[in-house]
Amino acid sequence: MGLLSKIFGKKKVVDREGEPSMVYIENEDERMNWAIEKANLTLWYFEESLKNPQPYQVYFSIKVCIMDGETGEHIWLTEPHFDEDGNLFGTVGNEPVDVKTVKLDQKIGIDRDFISDWMIIEGRRLVGGYTLRAIRDGIPDDKKHEFDQSVGMYIDEGIDYFKANFETPEGAILSLENAYDEQNIDKAIACKDFYIEAKLMLSILDNDIIDEDIIKQTAEVLELSFIKHTAEGEWPNFSDVKRAFPNREKVNENYWIITEVCWFPDGGKSVQRLGTSKTADGWRVLGLVDDAE
């Protein structure tokens, strides 16, 4: 039985009572909306892997929204590939429920704007598959192992491939970690926002005694402390670390807390929450967030 057959079964999704829907994506579901956004932010890795698949990448599939008039349905395609213009082609991998414009095993082409997810199986680990993860997150904990067994995959936090730039909070964190690997203090400083970090630190004090000068002075102290502890100490090393960013907490539009999971070459694992701020020049990293906050 193929992988999608394990996920979807032979019956239509609506006929499989008691099993999670693998097709319907509710607009009001924030977890699913974030999954689709995350899939598109990391789609570049899927495309690059398709061009040059590695021996450990044993399976590729991509999910698209198929439209039939006003009705839309998210369907997985097997054997995906892109043409020179970036258009997607593949084979319908699960029986459509709501749309009648395509059928199981039909080869189709579709504009890349309709992509909603992708997955690669690397060994037995699921990489990507963000909507699948969102569905799994909605299953009771005591049923998750059974779900993993049914699809024949190892589903952990995954490995995320955001681009290292300031367009996303995750990209800002990766940029800082790349600066650590280069041992470049100027690049590391450029990834930080000491002003907002100082402002947040001082916010627990009496606001009546906090003014702009105090914030700027505190920011300068934080920057000097960062330089001293980074440049004069042992530089953090992320060169062989696998990373996932399973959660975003939007405190407000300009301050998000990002959860980062790291797997180290020696088998160790760490989980940390990092504050990030949105500036006029993109996202920047603050510091570790105390669980008590």
JSON list of C-alpha atoms in Angstrom, two decimals, residues 197-278:
[
{"chain": "A", "resi": 197, "resn": "GLU", "atom": "CA", "xyz": [14.74, 44.35, 24.49]},
{"chain": "A", "resi": 198, "resn": "ALA", "atom": "CA", "xyz": [15.51, 47.20, 26.89]},
{"chain": "A", "resi": 199, "resn": "LYS", "atom": "CA", "xyz": [11.97, 48.53, 26.66]},
{"chain": "A", "resi": 200, "resn": "LEU", "atom": "CA", "xyz": [10.49, 45.14, 27.51]},
{"chain": "A", "resi": 201, "resn": "MET", "atom": "CA", "xyz": [12.94, 44.68, 30.38]},
{"chain": "A", "resi": 202, "resn": "LEU", "atom": "CA", "xyz": [12.07, 48.06, 31.84]},
{"chain": "A", "resi": 203, "resn": "SER", "atom": "CA", "xyz": [8.33, 47.56, 31.39]},
{"chain": "A", "resi": 204, "resn": "ILE", "atom": "CA", "xyz": [8.15, 45.60, 34.64]},
{"chain": "A", "resi": 205, "resn": "LEU", "atom": "CA", "xyz": [9.30, 48.72, 36.50]},
{"chain": "A", "resi": 206, "resn": "ASP", "atom": "CA", "xyz": [7.38, 51.87, 37.33]},
{"chain": "A", "resi": 207, "resn": "ASN", "atom": "CA", "xyz": [6.49, 53.40, 33.96]},
{"chain": "A", "resi": 208, "resn": "ASP", "atom": "CA", "xyz": [6.46, 56.88, 35.49]},
{"chain": "A", "resi": 209, "resn": "ILE", "atom": "CA", "xyz": [10.25, 56.84, 35.90]},
{"chain": "A", "resi": 210, "resn": "ILE", "atom": "CA", "xyz": [11.04, 55.35, 32.49]},
{"chain": "A", "resi": 211, "resn": "ASP", "atom": "CA", "xyz": [11.77, 57.81, 29.69]},
{"chain": "A", "resi": 212, "resn": "GLU", "atom": "CA", "xyz": [13.46, 57.63, 26.29]},
{"chain": "A", "resi": 213, "resn": "ASP", "atom": "CA", "xyz": [16.92, 58.34, 27.67]},
{"chain": "A", "resi": 214, "resn": "ILE", "atom": "CA", "xyz": [16.68, 55.49, 30.18]},
{"chain": "A", "resi": 215, "resn": "ILE", "atom": "CA", "xyz": [15.58, 53.09, 27.43]},
{"chain": "A", "resi": 216, "resn": "LYS", "atom": "CA", "xyz": [18.49, 54.12, 25.18]},
{"chain": "A", "resi": 217, "resn": "GLN", "atom": "CA", "xyz": [21.00, 53.85, 28.01]},
{"chain": "A", "resi": 218, "resn": "THR", "atom": "CA", "xyz": [19.72, 50.39, 28.92]},
{"chain": "A", "resi": 219, "resn": "ALA", "atom": "CA", "xyz": [19.90, 49.34, 25.27]},
{"chain": "A", "resi": 220, "resn": "GLU", "atom": "CA", "xyz": [23.54, 50.44, 25.13]},
{"chain": "A", "resi": 221, "resn": "VAL", "atom": "CA", "xyz": [24.33, 48.39, 28.23]},
{"chain": "A", "resi": 222, "resn": "LEU", "atom": "CA", "xyz": [22.59, 45.34, 26.73]},
{"chain": "A", "resi": 223, "resn": "GLU", "atom": "CA", "xyz": [24.57, 45.71, 23.50]},
{"chain": "A", "resi": 224, "resn": "LEU", "atom": "CA", "xyz": [27.89, 46.02, 25.31]},
{"chain": "A", "resi": 225, "resn": "SER", "atom": "CA", "xyz": [27.04, 43.01, 27.45]},
{"chain": "A", "resi": 226, "resn": "PHE", "atom": "CA", "xyz": [26.09, 41.01, 24.35]},
{"chain": "A", "resi": 227, "resn": "ILE", "atom": "CA", "xyz": [29.41, 41.88, 22.68]},
{"chain": "A", "resi": 228, "resn": "LYS", "atom": "CA", "xyz": [31.42, 40.97, 25.77]},
{"chain": "A", "resi": 229, "resn": "HIS", "atom": "CA", "xyz": [29.74, 37.62, 26.40]},
{"chain": "A", "resi": 230, "resn": "THR", "atom": "CA", "xyz": [29.64, 36.64, 22.73]},
{"chain": "A", "resi": 231, "resn": "ALA", "atom": "CA", "xyz": [33.01, 37.82, 21.41]},
{"chain": "A", "resi": 232, "resn": "GLU", "atom": "CA", "xyz": [35.00, 37.07, 24.56]},
{"chain": "A", "resi": 233, "resn": "GLY", "atom": "CA", "xyz": [33.36, 33.76, 25.39]},
{"chain": "A", "resi": 234, "resn": "GLU", "atom": "CA", "xyz": [32.86, 30.52, 23.49]},
{"chain": "A", "resi": 235, "resn": "TRP", "atom": "CA", "xyz": [30.82, 31.18, 20.35]},
{"chain": "A", "resi": 236, "resn": "PRO", "atom": "CA", "xyz": [27.64, 29.11, 20.03]},
{"chain": "A", "resi": 237, "resn": "ASN", "atom": "CA", "xyz": [27.91, 26.56, 17.21]},
{"chain": "A", "resi": 238, "resn": "PHE", "atom": "CA", "xyz": [24.90, 25.75, 15.01]},
{"chain": "A", "resi": 239, "resn": "SER", "atom": "CA", "xyz": [26.75, 24.43, 11.95]},
{"chain": "A", "resi": 240, "resn": "ASP", "atom": "CA", "xyz": [25.49, 20.83, 12.23]},
{"chain": "A", "resi": 241, "resn": "VAL", "atom": "CA", "xyz": [22.27, 21.50, 14.14]},
{"chain": "A", "resi": 242, "resn": "LYS", "atom": "CA", "xyz": [18.85, 20.52, 12.78]},
{"chain": "A", "resi": 243, "resn": "ARG", "atom": "CA", "xyz": [16.14, 23.02, 13.69]},
{"chain": "A", "resi": 244, "resn": "ALA", "atom": "CA", "xyz": [12.35, 23.25, 13.81]},
{"chain": "A", "resi": 245, "resn": "PHE", "atom": "CA", "xyz": [10.09, 26.16, 14.69]},
{"chain": "A", "resi": 246, "resn": "PRO", "atom": "CA", "xyz": [6.84, 24.51, 15.79]},
{"chain": "A", "resi": 247, "resn": "ASN", "atom": "CA", "xyz": [5.10, 27.49, 17.36]},
{"chain": "A", "resi": 248, "resn": "ARG", "atom": "CA", "xyz": [4.56, 31.25, 17.04]},
{"chain": "A", "resi": 249, "resn": "GLU", "atom": "CA", "xyz": [3.01, 33.25, 19.88]},
{"chain": "A", "resi": 250, "resn": "LYS", "atom": "CA", "xyz": [1.85, 36.66, 18.60]},
{"chain": "A", "resi": 251, "resn": "VAL", "atom": "CA", "xyz": [1.90, 38.91, 21.66]},
{"chain": "A", "resi": 252, "resn": "ASN", "atom": "CA", "xyz": [1.11, 41.82, 19.36]},
{"chain": "A", "resi": 253, "resn": "GLU", "atom": "CA", "xyz": [1.77, 42.67, 15.72]},
{"chain": "A", "resi": 254, "resn": "ASN", "atom": "CA", "xyz": [5.37, 43.70, 16.43]},
{"chain": "A", "resi": 255, "resn": "TYR", "atom": "CA", "xyz": [6.37, 41.26, 19.18]},
{"chain": "A", "resi": 256, "resn": "TRP", "atom": "CA", "xyz": [6.25, 37.50, 18.59]},
{"chain": "A", "resi": 257, "resn": "ILE", "atom": "CA", "xyz": [7.65, 34.67, 20.68]},
{"chain": "A", "resi": 258, "resn": "ILE", "atom": "CA", "xyz": [9.10, 31.85, 18.58]},
{"chain": "A", "resi": 259, "resn": "THR", "atom": "CA", "xyz": [9.69, 28.31, 19.82]},
{"chain": "A", "resi": 260, "resn": "GLU", "atom": "CA", "xyz": [12.86, 26.73, 18.41]},
{"chain": "A", "resi": 261, "resn": "VAL", "atom": "CA", "xyz": [13.75, 23.05, 18.73]},
{"chain": "A", "resi": 262, "resn": "CYS", "atom": "CA", "xyz": [17.38, 22.06, 18.07]},
{"chain": "A", "resi": 263, "resn": "TRP", "atom": "CA", "xyz": [18.82, 18.58, 17.52]},
{"chain": "A", "resi": 264, "resn": "PHE", "atom": "CA", "xyz": [22.58, 18.41, 18.05]},
{"chain": "A", "resi": 265, "resn": "PRO", "atom": "CA", "xyz": [25.06, 16.01, 16.39]},
{"chain": "A", "resi": 266, "resn": "ASP", "atom": "CA", "xyz": [25.67, 14.24, 19.72]},
{"chain": "A", "resi": 267, "resn": "GLY", "atom": "CA", "xyz": [21.96, 13.36, 19.96]},
{"chain": "A", "resi": 268, "resn": "GLY", "atom": "CA", "xyz": [21.08, 16.13, 22.35]},
{"chain": "A", "resi": 269, "resn": "LYS", "atom": "CA", "xyz": [17.93, 18.20, 22.01]},
{"chain": "A", "resi": 270, "resn": "SER", "atom": "CA", "xyz": [17.00, 21.66, 23.28]},
{"chain": "A", "resi": 271, "resn": "VAL", "atom": "CA", "xyz": [13.79, 23.69, 23.24]},
{"chain": "A", "resi": 272, "resn": "GLN", "atom": "CA", "xyz": [13.82, 27.44, 23.73]},
{"chain": "A", "resi": 273, "resn": "ARG", "atom": "CA", "xyz": [11.44, 30.36, 23.28]},
{"chain": "A", "resi": 274, "resn": "LEU", "atom": "CA", "xyz": [12.91, 33.50, 21.72]},
{"chain": "A", "resi": 275, "resn": "GLY", "atom": "CA", "xyz": [11.43, 36.97, 21.59]},
{"chain": "A", "resi": 276, "resn": "THR", "atom": "CA", "xyz": [11.46, 38.70, 18.19]},
{"chain": "A", "resi": 277, "resn": "SER", "atom": "CA", "xyz": [10.46, 42.20, 17.16]},
{"chain": "A", "resi": 278, "resn": "LYS", "atom": "CA", "xyz": [9.30, 43.66, 13.86]}
]
